[in-house]
Tab-separated table of C-alpha atoms in Angstrom:
chain	number	residue	atom	x	y	z
A	65	MET	CA	68.782	-38.150	-31.530
A	66	THR	CA	72.060	-36.520	-30.501
A	67	SER	CA	72.254	-32.772	-30.995
A	68	VAL	CA	75.438	-31.652	-32.758
A	69	THR	CA	76.973	-28.439	-31.427
A	70	PRO	CA	77.365	-25.909	-34.261
A	71	ALA	CA	80.646	-24.146	-34.944
A	72	ILE	CA	78.868	-20.800	-34.566
A	73	ARG	CA	75.514	-20.041	-32.954
A	74	LEU	CA	74.026	-16.548	-33.026
A	75	THR	CA	70.986	-16.005	-30.831
A	76	ALA	CA	68.730	-12.916	-30.994
A	77	LEU	CA	71.786	-10.984	-32.202
A	78	THR	CA	71.151	-7.259	-32.579
A	79	LYS	CA	73.446	-4.347	-33.379
A	80	THR	CA	72.248	-0.774	-33.615
A	81	PHE	CA	74.121	2.355	-34.620
A	82	GLY	CA	71.932	5.179	-33.366
A	83	GLU	CA	68.557	4.680	-35.041
A	84	VAL	CA	69.916	2.167	-37.564
A	85	HIS	CA	69.389	-1.559	-36.930
A	86	ALA	CA	72.442	-2.976	-38.724
A	87	VAL	CA	71.604	-6.460	-37.421
A	88	ASP	CA	68.043	-7.112	-36.324
A	89	ASN	CA	67.343	-9.970	-33.872
A	90	LEU	CA	69.246	-12.605	-35.841
A	91	ASP	CA	69.237	-16.341	-35.080
A	92	LEU	CA	71.702	-18.491	-37.034
A	93	ASP	CA	73.570	-21.787	-36.683
A	94	ILE	CA	76.663	-22.523	-38.820
A	95	ALA	CA	77.794	-26.144	-38.873
A	96	GLU	CA	81.263	-27.456	-38.142
A	97	GLY	CA	83.359	-27.655	-41.333
A	98	GLU	CA	80.827	-25.731	-43.410
A	99	PHE	CA	81.659	-23.221	-46.139
A	100	PHE	CA	79.025	-20.631	-45.286
A	101	SER	CA	78.509	-17.406	-47.234
A	102	MET	CA	76.746	-14.229	-46.154
A	103	LEU	CA	75.529	-12.513	-49.299
A	104	GLY	CA	73.874	-9.146	-49.678
A	105	PRO	CA	74.186	-5.570	-50.926
A	106	SER	CA	76.108	-2.847	-49.090
A	107	GLY	CA	74.393	-1.969	-45.840
A	108	SER	CA	72.528	-5.272	-45.543
A	109	GLY	CA	74.257	-6.255	-42.287
A	110	LYS	CA	76.486	-9.105	-43.469
A	111	THR	CA	79.820	-7.440	-42.625
A	112	THR	CA	78.513	-6.304	-39.236
A	113	VAL	CA	77.614	-9.927	-38.430
A	114	LEU	CA	81.151	-10.985	-39.388
A	115	ARG	CA	82.624	-8.303	-37.112
A	116	LEU	CA	80.369	-9.407	-34.261
A	117	ILE	CA	81.593	-12.997	-34.657
A	118	ALA	CA	85.221	-11.799	-34.771
A	119	GLY	CA	84.770	-9.571	-31.706
A	120	PHE	CA	85.592	-6.324	-33.539
A	121	GLU	CA	82.103	-5.109	-32.602
A	122	LEU	CA	80.050	-5.858	-29.500
A	123	PRO	CA	76.344	-6.592	-29.946
A	124	THR	CA	73.649	-4.309	-28.580
A	125	SER	CA	71.916	-7.490	-27.435
A	126	GLY	CA	72.025	-11.225	-28.114
A	127	THR	CA	74.808	-13.792	-27.915
A	128	VAL	CA	77.638	-15.265	-30.000
A	129	GLU	CA	78.651	-18.852	-29.242
A	130	LEU	CA	81.739	-20.602	-30.596
A	131	GLN	CA	81.495	-24.409	-30.334
A	132	GLY	CA	79.001	-24.121	-27.499
A	133	GLN	CA	80.913	-21.475	-25.513
A	134	ASP	CA	79.564	-17.949	-25.091
A	135	VAL	CA	82.211	-15.564	-26.480
A	136	THR	CA	79.952	-12.508	-26.772
A	137	ARG	CA	82.084	-10.306	-24.528
A	138	ARG	CA	85.475	-11.805	-25.256
A	139	ALA	CA	88.163	-9.780	-27.016
A	140	PRO	CA	89.086	-10.756	-30.597
A	141	PHE	CA	92.380	-12.327	-29.515
A	142	ASP	CA	90.510	-14.490	-27.007
A	143	ARG	CA	88.322	-16.164	-29.674
A	144	ASP	CA	89.471	-19.160	-31.693
A	145	VAL	CA	88.754	-17.441	-35.001
A	146	ASN	CA	90.896	-15.652	-37.557
A	147	THR	CA	90.050	-13.098	-40.243
A	148	VAL	CA	91.269	-12.516	-43.805
A	149	PHE	CA	90.531	-9.021	-45.086
A	150	GLN	CA	90.227	-7.677	-48.616
A	151	ASP	CA	93.471	-5.675	-48.288
A	152	TYR	CA	95.322	-8.731	-46.776
A	153	ALA	CA	97.070	-6.473	-44.149
A	154	LEU	CA	100.503	-8.055	-44.635
A	155	PHE	CA	103.559	-6.506	-42.961
A	156	PRO	CA	105.621	-5.049	-45.840
A	157	HIS	CA	108.907	-5.050	-43.882
A	158	MET	CA	108.671	-8.761	-43.068
A	159	THR	CA	109.427	-11.699	-45.313
A	160	VAL	CA	106.556	-13.906	-46.445
A	161	LEU	CA	107.648	-16.611	-43.990
A	162	ASP	CA	107.742	-14.160	-41.082
A	163	ASN	CA	104.311	-12.824	-42.037
A	164	VAL	CA	102.867	-16.324	-41.950
A	165	ALA	CA	104.639	-17.179	-38.682
A	166	TYR	CA	103.635	-13.944	-36.931
A	167	GLY	CA	100.541	-15.368	-35.213
A	168	LEU	CA	102.562	-18.313	-33.944
A	169	ARG	CA	105.223	-15.978	-32.560
A	170	VAL	CA	102.581	-13.982	-30.679
A	171	ARG	CA	101.316	-17.257	-29.195
A	172	GLY	CA	104.798	-18.120	-27.941
A	173	VAL	CA	105.505	-21.001	-30.313
A	174	GLY	CA	109.223	-21.861	-30.525
A	175	LYS	CA	111.300	-20.700	-33.500
A	176	LYS	CA	111.881	-24.149	-35.027
A	177	GLU	CA	108.217	-25.156	-34.801
A	178	ARG	CA	107.158	-21.725	-36.104
A	179	ARG	CA	109.273	-22.146	-39.183
A	180	GLU	CA	108.110	-25.689	-39.858
A	181	ARG	CA	104.430	-24.807	-39.492
A	182	ALA	CA	104.775	-21.635	-41.564
A	183	GLU	CA	106.519	-23.525	-44.366
A	184	ALA	CA	103.803	-26.193	-44.293
A	185	ALA	CA	101.117	-23.483	-44.442
A	186	LEU	CA	102.818	-21.902	-47.465
A	187	ALA	CA	103.004	-25.278	-49.162
A	188	SER	CA	99.265	-25.766	-48.557
A	189	VAL	CA	98.557	-22.632	-50.636
A	190	ALA	CA	101.087	-23.568	-53.374
A	191	LEU	CA	103.725	-21.066	-52.244
A	192	ALA	CA	106.504	-23.405	-51.127
A	193	GLY	CA	109.841	-21.660	-51.682
A	194	TYR	CA	108.399	-18.130	-51.495
A	195	GLY	CA	109.171	-17.630	-47.794
A	196	GLY	CA	112.211	-15.393	-48.350
A	197	ARG	CA	110.387	-12.837	-50.496
A	198	LYS	CA	108.734	-9.621	-49.347
A	199	PRO	CA	105.010	-9.047	-49.970
A	200	THR	CA	105.824	-6.322	-52.531
A	201	GLN	CA	107.561	-8.957	-54.679
A	202	LEU	CA	104.360	-10.984	-55.035
A	203	SER	CA	101.344	-10.710	-57.302
A	204	GLY	CA	97.901	-9.927	-55.916
A	205	GLY	CA	96.880	-13.569	-55.994
A	206	GLN	CA	100.073	-14.642	-54.230
A	207	ARG	CA	99.568	-12.023	-51.494
A	208	GLN	CA	96.046	-13.331	-51.035
A	209	ARG	CA	97.436	-16.831	-50.551
A	210	VAL	CA	99.962	-15.554	-48.000
A	211	ALA	CA	97.093	-13.945	-46.059
A	212	LEU	CA	95.255	-17.282	-46.109
A	213	ALA	CA	98.364	-19.151	-44.955
A	214	ARG	CA	98.896	-16.668	-42.106
A	215	ALA	CA	95.263	-17.042	-41.035
A	216	THR	CA	95.220	-20.851	-41.155
A	217	VAL	CA	98.671	-21.603	-39.690
A	218	VAL	CA	97.338	-21.019	-36.150
A	219	GLN	CA	94.646	-23.637	-36.851
A	220	PRO	CA	91.600	-21.586	-35.865
A	221	LYS	CA	88.236	-23.283	-35.400
A	222	VAL	CA	86.626	-20.721	-37.703
A	223	LEU	CA	88.077	-18.642	-40.531
A	224	LEU	CA	86.291	-15.390	-41.368
A	225	LEU	CA	86.783	-13.974	-44.870
A	226	ASP	CA	85.702	-10.390	-45.522
A	227	GLU	CA	85.458	-10.099	-49.338
A	228	PRO	CA	89.051	-11.375	-49.720
A	229	LEU	CA	88.815	-11.697	-53.520
A	230	GLY	CA	87.324	-8.273	-54.200
A	231	ALA	CA	90.626	-6.624	-55.213
A	232	LEU	CA	91.544	-9.288	-57.788
A	233	ASP	CA	90.855	-9.157	-61.515
A	234	LEU	CA	88.180	-11.450	-62.927
A	235	LYS	CA	90.443	-14.249	-64.193
A	236	LEU	CA	92.470	-14.411	-60.991
A	237	ARG	CA	89.333	-14.183	-58.859
A	238	GLU	CA	87.841	-17.209	-60.633
A	239	GLN	CA	91.094	-19.139	-60.138
A	240	MET	CA	91.238	-18.221	-56.447
A	241	GLN	CA	87.611	-19.290	-55.928
A	242	VAL	CA	88.557	-22.834	-56.934
A	243	GLU	CA	91.699	-22.784	-54.794
A	244	LEU	CA	89.838	-21.376	-51.803
A	245	LYS	CA	87.250	-24.145	-51.910
A	246	GLU	CA	89.953	-26.807	-52.248
A	247	LEU	CA	91.836	-25.296	-49.286
A	248	GLN	CA	88.713	-25.320	-47.120
A	249	ARG	CA	88.049	-28.972	-47.931
A	250	SER	CA	91.633	-30.006	-47.187
A	251	LEU	CA	91.778	-28.119	-43.867
A	252	GLY	CA	88.265	-28.984	-42.685
A	253	ILE	CA	87.947	-25.561	-41.051
A	254	THR	CA	84.630	-23.726	-40.901
A	255	PHE	CA	84.775	-20.844	-43.409
A	256	ILE	CA	82.435	-17.863	-43.101
A	257	PHE	CA	82.640	-15.817	-46.270
A	258	VAL	CA	81.205	-12.325	-46.764
A	259	THR	CA	80.533	-11.140	-50.317
A	260	HIS	CA	78.193	-9.007	-52.420
A	261	ASP	CA	79.044	-11.113	-55.492
A	262	GLN	CA	76.201	-13.611	-55.964
A	263	GLU	CA	78.117	-15.736	-58.490
A	264	GLU	CA	80.998	-16.066	-56.033
A	265	ALA	CA	78.619	-17.180	-53.269
A	266	LEU	CA	76.932	-19.720	-55.543
A	267	THR	CA	80.310	-21.116	-56.625
A	268	LEU	CA	81.885	-21.523	-53.198
A	269	SER	CA	79.208	-22.195	-50.625
A	270	ASP	CA	77.657	-25.174	-48.911
A	271	ARG	CA	74.933	-22.783	-47.724
A	272	ILE	CA	74.155	-19.119	-48.296
A	273	ALA	CA	72.356	-16.570	-46.133
A	274	VAL	CA	70.954	-13.719	-48.238
A	275	PHE	CA	70.905	-10.556	-46.116
A	276	ASN	CA	68.568	-7.596	-46.505
A	277	GLN	CA	68.165	-4.716	-44.044
A	278	GLY	CA	69.844	-6.503	-41.156
A	279	ARG	CA	67.861	-9.719	-41.535
A	280	ILE	CA	68.248	-13.004	-43.370
A	281	GLU	CA	65.822	-12.957	-46.268
A	282	GLN	CA	66.540	-16.584	-47.206
A	283	LEU	CA	68.861	-19.359	-46.065
A	284	GLY	CA	69.657	-22.440	-48.126
A	285	THR	CA	71.998	-24.269	-50.474
A	286	PRO	CA	73.133	-22.464	-53.643
A	287	ARG	CA	70.646	-24.517	-55.676
A	288	GLU	CA	67.779	-23.732	-53.300
A	289	ILE	CA	68.574	-20.019	-53.308
A	290	TYR	CA	68.824	-19.834	-57.094
A	291	GLU	CA	66.094	-22.256	-58.157
A	292	HIS	CA	63.567	-21.439	-55.429
A	293	PRO	CA	63.862	-17.805	-54.299
A	294	GLN	CA	61.360	-17.063	-51.555
A	295	SER	CA	60.915	-13.328	-52.077
A	296	PRO	CA	61.151	-10.720	-54.859
A	297	PHE	CA	64.357	-9.404	-53.248
A	298	VAL	CA	66.143	-12.777	-53.422
A	299	ALA	CA	64.835	-13.454	-56.941
A	300	SER	CA	66.207	-10.139	-58.225
A	301	PHE	CA	69.426	-9.957	-56.175
A	302	VAL	CA	70.679	-13.512	-56.767
A	303	GLY	CA	71.023	-13.761	-60.523
A	304	THR	CA	68.471	-12.295	-62.929
A	305	SER	CA	64.761	-13.034	-62.639
A	306	ASN	CA	61.617	-12.045	-64.478
A	307	ILE	CA	59.110	-11.123	-61.791
A	308	PHE	CA	55.360	-11.052	-62.345
A	309	ASP	CA	53.434	-9.260	-59.604
A	310	ALA	CA	50.101	-10.692	-58.464
A	311	GLU	CA	48.097	-8.785	-61.072
A	312	GLN	CA	50.443	-9.657	-63.955
A	313	SER	CA	50.597	-13.270	-62.836
A	314	GLN	CA	46.840	-13.606	-62.843
A	315	GLN	CA	46.336	-11.834	-66.178
A	316	LEU	CA	49.265	-13.295	-68.145
A	317	LEU	CA	49.929	-16.647	-66.495
A	318	GLY	CA	46.555	-17.518	-65.039
A	319	MET	CA	48.202	-18.084	-61.650
A	320	PRO	CA	47.492	-16.493	-58.270
A	321	GLY	CA	50.156	-14.550	-56.381
A	322	SER	CA	53.464	-13.151	-57.613
A	323	ARG	CA	55.793	-15.416	-59.602
A	324	SER	CA	59.349	-15.413	-60.940
A	325	ILE	CA	61.208	-17.278	-63.674
A	326	ARG	CA	64.876	-17.241	-64.664
A	327	PRO	CA	65.760	-16.019	-68.203
A	328	GLU	CA	67.397	-19.332	-69.169
A	329	LYS	CA	64.175	-21.214	-68.374
A	330	ILE	CA	62.236	-19.360	-71.116
A	331	THR	CA	62.228	-20.525	-74.742
A	332	LEU	CA	61.350	-18.567	-77.881
A	333	HIS	CA	59.480	-20.028	-80.866
A	334	PRO	CA	58.034	-18.744	-84.155
A	335	PRO	CA	54.718	-16.839	-83.886
A	336	GLY	CA	51.684	-19.080	-83.705
A	337	SER	CA	53.617	-22.104	-82.432
A	338	ALA	CA	51.601	-24.491	-80.335
A	339	ALA	CA	52.360	-24.426	-76.629
A	340	ALA	CA	54.147	-27.466	-75.277
A	341	LYS	CA	52.274	-29.529	-72.726
A	342	GLY	CA	52.459	-27.896	-69.301
A	343	SER	CA	53.651	-24.579	-70.770
A	344	ILE	CA	52.222	-21.096	-70.976
A	345	SER	CA	52.532	-19.392	-74.356
A	346	LEU	CA	52.606	-15.612	-74.894
A	347	GLU	CA	53.099	-13.434	-77.974
A	348	GLY	CA	55.965	-10.938	-77.944
A	349	THR	CA	58.527	-8.951	-79.913
A	350	VAL	CA	62.301	-8.905	-79.504
A	351	VAL	CA	63.278	-5.290	-78.734
A	352	GLU	CA	66.945	-5.778	-77.804
A	353	ALA	CA	69.657	-8.401	-78.148
A	354	VAL	CA	72.976	-8.305	-76.286
A	355	TYR	CA	75.805	-10.710	-77.109
A	356	VAL	CA	77.545	-11.897	-73.913
A	357	GLY	CA	79.889	-14.546	-75.347
A	358	THR	CA	78.473	-17.950	-74.492
A	359	ALA	CA	74.917	-16.648	-74.693
A	360	THR	CA	72.734	-13.850	-76.047
A	361	ARG	CA	70.482	-11.921	-73.691
A	362	LEU	CA	67.232	-10.934	-75.363
A	363	LEU	CA	64.712	-8.382	-74.153
A	364	VAL	CA	61.201	-9.335	-75.250
A	365	GLU	CA	58.175	-7.078	-75.002
A	366	LEU	CA	54.966	-9.038	-74.493
A	367	ALA	CA	51.669	-7.983	-76.054
A	368	SER	CA	50.640	-6.623	-72.647
A	369	GLY	CA	53.618	-4.237	-72.661
A	370	LYS	CA	55.582	-6.114	-69.982
A	371	ARG	CA	59.222	-6.738	-70.863
A	372	ILE	CA	61.040	-9.937	-69.929
A	373	SER	CA	64.625	-11.130	-70.246
A	374	VAL	CA	65.465	-14.352	-72.114
A	375	LEU	CA	68.885	-16.038	-72.200
A	376	GLU	CA	69.738	-18.224	-75.183
A	377	GLN	CA	72.926	-20.255	-75.533
A	378	ASN	CA	74.951	-19.357	-78.650
A	379	VAL	CA	74.838	-22.672	-80.464
A	380	SER	CA	74.989	-20.986	-83.883
A	381	SER	CA	76.812	-17.984	-85.341
A	382	ARG	CA	73.659	-15.976	-86.024
A	383	SER	CA	74.152	-12.244	-85.384
A	384	GLU	CA	72.262	-10.710	-82.471
A	385	ASP	CA	71.233	-7.889	-84.829
A	386	ASP	CA	69.013	-10.373	-86.725
A	387	ARG	CA	66.719	-10.750	-83.711
A	388	ARG	CA	65.591	-7.172	-83.100
A	389	GLY	CA	62.029	-6.638	-84.213
A	390	ASP	CA	61.325	-10.377	-84.536
A	391	ALA	CA	57.848	-11.506	-83.541
A	392	VAL	CA	58.160	-14.527	-81.234
A	393	ARG	CA	56.098	-16.954	-79.224
A	394	VAL	CA	57.345	-17.042	-75.615
A	395	GLN	CA	56.979	-20.331	-73.782
A	396	LEU	CA	57.256	-20.703	-70.002
A	397	ALA	CA	56.937	-24.090	-68.319
A	398	ALA	CA	54.478	-23.827	-65.453
A	399	SER	CA	56.833	-25.908	-63.302
A	400	ASP	CA	59.579	-23.274	-63.713
A	401	LEU	CA	57.403	-20.437	-62.392
A	402	VAL	CA	58.353	-19.992	-58.728
A	403	SER	CA	55.854	-18.609	-56.254
A	404	LEU	CA	57.134	-15.511	-54.413
A	405	ASP	CA	55.487	-15.295	-51.026
A	406	PRO	CA	57.410	-12.430	-49.404
A	407	VAL	CA	57.771	-13.879	-45.917
A	408	PRO	CA	61.216	-12.726	-44.623
A	409	ALA	CA	62.874	-15.562	-42.735
A	410	ASN	CA	64.771	-14.171	-39.725
A	411	THR	CA	65.054	-17.465	-37.881
A	412	ALA	CA	67.722	-19.412	-39.729
A	413	THR	CA	69.060	-22.469	-37.994
A	414	SER	CA	70.400	-25.693	-39.365
């Protein structure tokens, strides 16, 4: 079987700042043409890994390979990668076209070719005809597209994106998520995306690495990460989960070890309802109901005192106020209860 060289390979990568291990002995392969997201809270190490790949930081130990070549000690300009930052870093005194063409000018590309390639790059992000404007004459979303065009016009092997949508409002961010994924597919470039927004990572990614304390806690597809979290940290950080520790799991569910279940997997029924086949049934009381538009989030206190979150789709116009104080029968399908064996996975290769 032929081994395919990954776009990026990180081997035993470590970065310390004094006593702090920002990145702790990390192994990771990222495939050619993959949309790969690094997800985690502030301080988890994801941005440091991005900076190590870009060359803005040098590792304490370990190696960074780009398409099979060791670039660990190379300067940023000597790596075939480009970076899009949250603040876009556009030159305000230059036109949009000149901003996009800047990287080509630095590389010594002729004026005619620069213009043609810059115009094509603007067209690829739906900004044809905007070349004569200044960045200050554009909206936030348009400036973000200019930054993408400037980064992709030099045709890098890898594009690094450091929370590029963080400054946009919700509606525009959702629109740009779709456009970003379409752009990546059309260009075929490897995208490495850093975010703390779990919904954004789930929406965009082919695979996600969930970071925690400088290590990868779990690596997998969006569906694998969401449906089958492998630790309490992943279950609680990616989406919302109801977590039963080992004692609660044994007493309430009759199962060994800690378990988790997503709120939308739980159903509520009238008190005394018979449990469906393969389900676990528990008595509880609705103590809070929060309307969130398409759904209502209910907080249910079980007879044991444990509180769990339940998400119900709003298929009727019933007021959430009607639910508080209701006695309910909580049903959980045994197949939806995910085992949480907290074994941090630091070796993450494709």
